[in-house]
Coordinates of C-alpha atoms in Angstrom, one line a residue:
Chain A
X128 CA 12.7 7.5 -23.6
X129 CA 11.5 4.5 -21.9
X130 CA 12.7 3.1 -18.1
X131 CA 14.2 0.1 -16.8
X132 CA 14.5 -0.3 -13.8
X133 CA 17.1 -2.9 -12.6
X134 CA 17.5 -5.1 -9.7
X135 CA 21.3 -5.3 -7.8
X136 CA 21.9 -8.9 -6.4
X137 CA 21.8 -11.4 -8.9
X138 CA 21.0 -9.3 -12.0
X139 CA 23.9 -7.3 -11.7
X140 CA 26.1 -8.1 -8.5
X141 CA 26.4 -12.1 -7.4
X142 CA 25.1 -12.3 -4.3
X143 CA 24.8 -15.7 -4.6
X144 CA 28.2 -16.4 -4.9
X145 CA 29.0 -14.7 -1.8
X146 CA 26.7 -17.2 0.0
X147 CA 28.6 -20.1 -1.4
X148 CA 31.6 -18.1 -0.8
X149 CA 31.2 -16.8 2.7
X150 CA 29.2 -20.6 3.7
X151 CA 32.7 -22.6 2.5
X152 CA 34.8 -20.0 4.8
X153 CA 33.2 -20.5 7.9
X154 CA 31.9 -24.5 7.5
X155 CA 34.7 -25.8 4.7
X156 CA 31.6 -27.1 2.7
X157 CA 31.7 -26.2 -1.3
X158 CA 28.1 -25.9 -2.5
X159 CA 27.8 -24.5 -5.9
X160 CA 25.6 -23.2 -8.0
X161 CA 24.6 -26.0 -9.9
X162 CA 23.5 -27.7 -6.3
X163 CA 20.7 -26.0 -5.7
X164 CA 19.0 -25.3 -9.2
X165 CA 14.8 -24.3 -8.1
X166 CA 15.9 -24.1 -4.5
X167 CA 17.4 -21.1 -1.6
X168 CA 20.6 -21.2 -0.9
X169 CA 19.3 -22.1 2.8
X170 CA 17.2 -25.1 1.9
X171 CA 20.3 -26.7 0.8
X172 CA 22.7 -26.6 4.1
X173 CA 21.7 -28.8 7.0
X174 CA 18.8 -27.4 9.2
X175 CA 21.3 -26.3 12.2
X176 CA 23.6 -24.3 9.6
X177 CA 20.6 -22.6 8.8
X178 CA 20.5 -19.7 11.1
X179 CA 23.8 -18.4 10.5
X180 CA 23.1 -18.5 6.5
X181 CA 20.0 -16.2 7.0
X182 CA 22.2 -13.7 9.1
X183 CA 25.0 -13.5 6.1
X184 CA 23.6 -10.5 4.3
X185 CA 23.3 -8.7 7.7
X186 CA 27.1 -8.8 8.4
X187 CA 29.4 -5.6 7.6
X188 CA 31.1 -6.2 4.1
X189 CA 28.4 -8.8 3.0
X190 CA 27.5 -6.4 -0.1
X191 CA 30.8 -4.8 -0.7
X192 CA 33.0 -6.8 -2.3
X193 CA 30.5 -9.0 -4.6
X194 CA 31.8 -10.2 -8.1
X195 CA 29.9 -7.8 -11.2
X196 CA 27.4 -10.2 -13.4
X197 CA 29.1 -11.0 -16.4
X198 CA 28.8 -8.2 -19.1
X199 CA 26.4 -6.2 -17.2
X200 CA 28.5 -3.0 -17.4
X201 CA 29.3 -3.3 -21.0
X202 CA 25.2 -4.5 -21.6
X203 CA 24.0 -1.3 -19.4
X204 CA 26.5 1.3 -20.7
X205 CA 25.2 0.5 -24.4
X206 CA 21.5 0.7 -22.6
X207 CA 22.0 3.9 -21.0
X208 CA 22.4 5.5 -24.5
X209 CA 18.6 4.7 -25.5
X210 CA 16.6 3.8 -22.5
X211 CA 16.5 5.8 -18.9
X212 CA 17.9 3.4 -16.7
X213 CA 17.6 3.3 -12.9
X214 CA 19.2 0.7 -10.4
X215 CA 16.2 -0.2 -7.8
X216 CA 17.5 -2.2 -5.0
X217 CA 15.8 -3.4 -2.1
X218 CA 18.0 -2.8 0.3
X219 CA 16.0 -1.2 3.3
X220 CA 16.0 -5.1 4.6
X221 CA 19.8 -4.9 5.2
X222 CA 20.4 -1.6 6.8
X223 CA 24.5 -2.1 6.5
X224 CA 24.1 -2.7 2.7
X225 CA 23.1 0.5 2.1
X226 CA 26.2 2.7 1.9
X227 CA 28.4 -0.9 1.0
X228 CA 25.8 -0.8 -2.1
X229 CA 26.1 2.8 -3.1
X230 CA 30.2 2.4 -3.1
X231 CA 29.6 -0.6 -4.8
X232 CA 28.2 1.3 -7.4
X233 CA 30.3 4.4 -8.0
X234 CA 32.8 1.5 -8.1
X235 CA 31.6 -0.8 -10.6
X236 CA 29.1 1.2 -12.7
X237 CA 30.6 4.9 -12.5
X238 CA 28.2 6.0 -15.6
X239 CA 25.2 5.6 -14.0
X240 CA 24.3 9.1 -11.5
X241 CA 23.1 8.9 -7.8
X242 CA 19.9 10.7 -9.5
X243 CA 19.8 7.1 -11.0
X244 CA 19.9 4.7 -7.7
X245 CA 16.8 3.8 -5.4
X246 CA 17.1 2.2 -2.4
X247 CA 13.9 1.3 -1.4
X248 CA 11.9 -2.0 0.3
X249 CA 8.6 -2.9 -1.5
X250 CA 9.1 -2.5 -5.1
X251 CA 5.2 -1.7 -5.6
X252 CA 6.2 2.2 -5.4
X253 CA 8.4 2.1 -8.9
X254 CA 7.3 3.3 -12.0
X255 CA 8.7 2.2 -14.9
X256 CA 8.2 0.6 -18.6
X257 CA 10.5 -2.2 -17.4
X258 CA 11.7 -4.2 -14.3
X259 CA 14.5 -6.7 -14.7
X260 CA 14.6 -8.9 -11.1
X261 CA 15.4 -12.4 -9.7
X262 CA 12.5 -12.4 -7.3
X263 CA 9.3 -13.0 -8.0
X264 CA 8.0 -10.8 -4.8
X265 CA 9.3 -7.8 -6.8
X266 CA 7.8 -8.9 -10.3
X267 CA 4.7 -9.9 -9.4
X268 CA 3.4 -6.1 -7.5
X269 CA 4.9 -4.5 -11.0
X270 CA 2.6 -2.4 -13.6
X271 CA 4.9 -2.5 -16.6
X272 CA 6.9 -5.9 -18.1
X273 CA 8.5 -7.6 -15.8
X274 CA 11.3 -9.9 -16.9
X275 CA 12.9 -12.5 -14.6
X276 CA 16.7 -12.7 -14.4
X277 CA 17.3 -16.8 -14.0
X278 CA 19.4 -17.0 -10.9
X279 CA 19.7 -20.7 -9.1
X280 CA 17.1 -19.9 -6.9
X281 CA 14.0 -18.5 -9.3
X282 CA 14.3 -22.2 -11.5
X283 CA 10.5 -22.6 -10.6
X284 CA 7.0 -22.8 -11.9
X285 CA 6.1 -19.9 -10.7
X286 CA 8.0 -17.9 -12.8
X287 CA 7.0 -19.3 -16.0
X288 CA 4.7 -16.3 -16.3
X289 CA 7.4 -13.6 -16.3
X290 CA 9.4 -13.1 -19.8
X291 CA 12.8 -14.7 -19.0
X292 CA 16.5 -13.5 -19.2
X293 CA 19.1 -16.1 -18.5
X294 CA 22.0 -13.6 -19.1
X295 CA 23.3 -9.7 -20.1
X296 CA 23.9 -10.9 -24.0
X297 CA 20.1 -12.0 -23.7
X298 CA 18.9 -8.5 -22.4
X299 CA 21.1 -6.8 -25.1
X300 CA 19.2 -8.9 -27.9
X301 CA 15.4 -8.0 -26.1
X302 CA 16.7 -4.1 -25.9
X303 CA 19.2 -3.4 -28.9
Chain B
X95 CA -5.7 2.3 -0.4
X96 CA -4.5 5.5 -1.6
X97 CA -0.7 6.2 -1.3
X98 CA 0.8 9.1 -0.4
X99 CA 4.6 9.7 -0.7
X100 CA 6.3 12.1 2.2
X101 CA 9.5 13.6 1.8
X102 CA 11.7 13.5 5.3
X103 CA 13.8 16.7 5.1
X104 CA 11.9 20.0 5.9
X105 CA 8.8 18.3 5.8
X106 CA 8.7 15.6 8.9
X107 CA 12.7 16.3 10.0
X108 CA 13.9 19.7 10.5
X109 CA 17.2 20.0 8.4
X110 CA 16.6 23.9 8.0
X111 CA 17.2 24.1 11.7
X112 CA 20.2 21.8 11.7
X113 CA 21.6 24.6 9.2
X114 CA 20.8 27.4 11.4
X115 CA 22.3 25.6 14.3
X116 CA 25.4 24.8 12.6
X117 CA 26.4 28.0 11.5
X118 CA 25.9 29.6 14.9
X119 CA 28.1 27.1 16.5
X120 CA 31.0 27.8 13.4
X121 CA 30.8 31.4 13.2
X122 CA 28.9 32.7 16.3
X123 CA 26.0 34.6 14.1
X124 CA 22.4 33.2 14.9
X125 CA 20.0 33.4 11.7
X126 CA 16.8 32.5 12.6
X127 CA 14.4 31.0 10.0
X128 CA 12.1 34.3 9.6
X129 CA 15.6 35.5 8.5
X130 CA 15.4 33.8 5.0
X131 CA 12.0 33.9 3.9
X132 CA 11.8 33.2 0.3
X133 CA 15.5 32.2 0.2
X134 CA 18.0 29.5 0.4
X135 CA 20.0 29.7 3.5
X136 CA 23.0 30.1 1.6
X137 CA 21.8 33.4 -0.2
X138 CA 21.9 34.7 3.4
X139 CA 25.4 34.3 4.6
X140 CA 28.6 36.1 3.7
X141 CA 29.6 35.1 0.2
X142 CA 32.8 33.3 2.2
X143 CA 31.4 31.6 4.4
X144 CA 29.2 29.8 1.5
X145 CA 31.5 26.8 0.4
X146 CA 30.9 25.9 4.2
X147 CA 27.4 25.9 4.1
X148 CA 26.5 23.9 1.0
X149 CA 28.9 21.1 2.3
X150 CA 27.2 20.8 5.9
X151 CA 24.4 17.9 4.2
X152 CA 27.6 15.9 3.0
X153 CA 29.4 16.1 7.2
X154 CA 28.6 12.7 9.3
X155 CA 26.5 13.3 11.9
X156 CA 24.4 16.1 10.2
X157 CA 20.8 14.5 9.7
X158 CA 21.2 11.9 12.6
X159 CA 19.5 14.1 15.6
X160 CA 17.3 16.4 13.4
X161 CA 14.4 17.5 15.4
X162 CA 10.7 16.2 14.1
X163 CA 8.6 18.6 12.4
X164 CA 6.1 19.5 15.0
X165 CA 2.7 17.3 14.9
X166 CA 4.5 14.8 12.3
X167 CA 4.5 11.8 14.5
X168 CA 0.5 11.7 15.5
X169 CA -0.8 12.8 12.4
X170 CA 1.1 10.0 10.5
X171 CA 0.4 7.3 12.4
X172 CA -3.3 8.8 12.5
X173 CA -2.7 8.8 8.2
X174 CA -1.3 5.1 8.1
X175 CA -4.5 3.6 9.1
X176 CA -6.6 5.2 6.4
X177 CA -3.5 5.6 3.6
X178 CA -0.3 3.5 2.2
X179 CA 2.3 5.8 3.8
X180 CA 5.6 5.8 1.8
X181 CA 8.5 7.6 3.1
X182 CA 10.7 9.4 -0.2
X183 CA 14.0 11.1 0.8
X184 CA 16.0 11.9 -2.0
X185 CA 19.4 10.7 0.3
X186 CA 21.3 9.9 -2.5
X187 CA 22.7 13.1 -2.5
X188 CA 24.9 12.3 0.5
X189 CA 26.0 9.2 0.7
X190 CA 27.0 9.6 4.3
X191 CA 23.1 10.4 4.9
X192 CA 21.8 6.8 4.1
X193 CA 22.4 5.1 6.9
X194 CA 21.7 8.1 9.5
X195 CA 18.4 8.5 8.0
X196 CA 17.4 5.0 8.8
X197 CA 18.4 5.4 12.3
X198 CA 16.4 8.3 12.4
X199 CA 13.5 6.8 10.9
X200 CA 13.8 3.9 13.5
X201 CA 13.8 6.1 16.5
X202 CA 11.3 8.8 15.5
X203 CA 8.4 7.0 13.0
X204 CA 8.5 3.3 14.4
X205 CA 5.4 2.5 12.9
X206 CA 6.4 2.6 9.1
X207 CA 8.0 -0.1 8.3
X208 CA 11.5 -0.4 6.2
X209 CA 9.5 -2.1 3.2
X210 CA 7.9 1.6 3.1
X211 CA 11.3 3.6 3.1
X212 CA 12.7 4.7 -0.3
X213 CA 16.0 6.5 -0.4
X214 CA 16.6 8.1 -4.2
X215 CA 18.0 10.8 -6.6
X216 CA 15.5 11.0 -8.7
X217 CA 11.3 11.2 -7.1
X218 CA 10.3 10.7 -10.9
X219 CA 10.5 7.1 -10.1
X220 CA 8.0 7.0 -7.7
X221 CA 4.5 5.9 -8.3
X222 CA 1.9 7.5 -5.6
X223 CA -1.4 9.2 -5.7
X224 CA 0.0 12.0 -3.4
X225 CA 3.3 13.5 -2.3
X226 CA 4.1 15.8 0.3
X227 CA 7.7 18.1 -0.9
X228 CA 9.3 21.5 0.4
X229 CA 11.2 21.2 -3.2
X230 CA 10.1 22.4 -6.4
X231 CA 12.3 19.8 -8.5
X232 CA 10.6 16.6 -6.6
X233 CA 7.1 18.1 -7.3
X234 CA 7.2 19.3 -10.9
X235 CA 8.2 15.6 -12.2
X236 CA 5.2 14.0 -10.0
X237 CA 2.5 12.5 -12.0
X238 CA -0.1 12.4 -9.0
X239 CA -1.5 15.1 -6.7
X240 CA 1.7 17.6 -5.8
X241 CA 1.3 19.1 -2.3
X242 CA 3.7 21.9 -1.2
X243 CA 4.9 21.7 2.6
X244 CA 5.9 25.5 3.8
X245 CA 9.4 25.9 4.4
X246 CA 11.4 29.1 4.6
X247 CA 13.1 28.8 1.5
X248 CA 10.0 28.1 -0.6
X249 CA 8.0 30.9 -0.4
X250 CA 8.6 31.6 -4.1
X251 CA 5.9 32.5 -7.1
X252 CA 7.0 29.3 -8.6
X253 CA 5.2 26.7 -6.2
X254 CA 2.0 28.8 -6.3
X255 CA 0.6 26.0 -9.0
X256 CA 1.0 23.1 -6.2
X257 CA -1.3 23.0 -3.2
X258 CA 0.4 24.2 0.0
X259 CA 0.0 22.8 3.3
X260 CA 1.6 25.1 6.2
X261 CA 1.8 22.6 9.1
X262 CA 0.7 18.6 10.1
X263 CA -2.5 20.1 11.3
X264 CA -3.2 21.1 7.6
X265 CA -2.1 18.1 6.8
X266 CA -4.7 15.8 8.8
X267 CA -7.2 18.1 7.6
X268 CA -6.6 17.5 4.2
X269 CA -6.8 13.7 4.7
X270 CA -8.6 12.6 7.1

């Protein structure tokens, strides 16, 4: 059976709709997705907003409540049926995330196992036929195919040599 | 750079202790470690007092002031110059365990970073030329060089295919 390994925020849990969110709650500015196409969510505030963007991901309840990518569930439960399939997240950079992100997924993807869930930082130490990620860090230190997950952010050059997924129905057509 | 992968329970944090410890303070009988040789500590306590036993890893607080395995801390740090030095606990076994691990890993082993932490269920996922396991299970599904760190309970026929080290001082002269 081959592996996939898949990446948490932006491939299967919008993190960058919490930025949006959580950045119109505390400044009343609506920035959506479609405003910064190719760019970080933090190159597009003004410079002295900045530092309290960068900090959002380290606040309590940052990764709890984040909306599901559409169709991921139904995509990966169909998935788990012919491929092994682990959730590889790197979130030893957010220390708080880490038992927000393990709730998150007993809550949202019940069918996959806790046997199936890595926490980890660099993504150099996973083995696996397949990696499915929105950041090119994590792609580019991967032995097997490494497929990009479009998210605003990874609209860039840079990318180009990565296969490309822009959506769950696409990664059910490359898999199924 | 070769990598080698190190397991934290029983092999750089005491947790066999912890168990000892805690059972002395809930039912006033001490077992010491040369008590079990060869055995899970649960095989060595009264069938009833069982259930409590196997639920002390799942209790907050449990693995947040395990003591370090004696010579751990020099003889990593004297490792990390001359290896990549990845951390593997398979914490996702109790949940409450994630984030007290990375405290622990904070205070005790400064020096390796969080990019070179992995919390898991699984240690087939992990891609290293060497890892160090008290448990059977991690080091049968390892693709690279399995080495055995002594701990009571594994003194078993079944790890006698690994290589065993007894103690950090084995250890460093193994590597280095």
């Amino acid at each position: 059976m081959k592996r996939i390994a898949i990446d948490m925020d932006d491939v299967i849990a919008d993190a960058t709709q919490k930025f949006c969110d959580m950045y119109e709650a505390e400044f009343g500015i609506r920035i959506a997705k479609h405003d910064f196409l190719g760019k970080e969510f933090h190159e597009v505030v003004p410079t002295e907003h900045q530092k309290f963007v960068y900090e959002y991901p380290f606040r309590k309840g940052f990764f709890q409540d984040l909306k599901v990518i559409p169709h991921a569930q139904e995509v990966m439960l169909r998935l788990s049926k012919k491929y092994e399939i682990f959730i590889v997240s790197a979130a030893m950079e957010f220390p708080l995330s880490l038992s927000e992100k393990y709730q998150w997924m007993s809550e949202h993807f019940p069918f996959i196992s806790w046997h199936h869930i890595v926490f980890c930082g660099s993504k150099s130490i996973i083995k696996a036929d397949y990696l499915i990620d929105d950041r090119i860090k994590n792609l580019k230190n991967f032995d097997g195919k490494a497929i990009v997950f479009t998210a605003p952010h990874n609209l860039k050059d840079e990318y180009e040599s990565f296969t490309r997924v822009n959506s769950w129905v696409e990664i059910e057509k490359m898999f199924l």
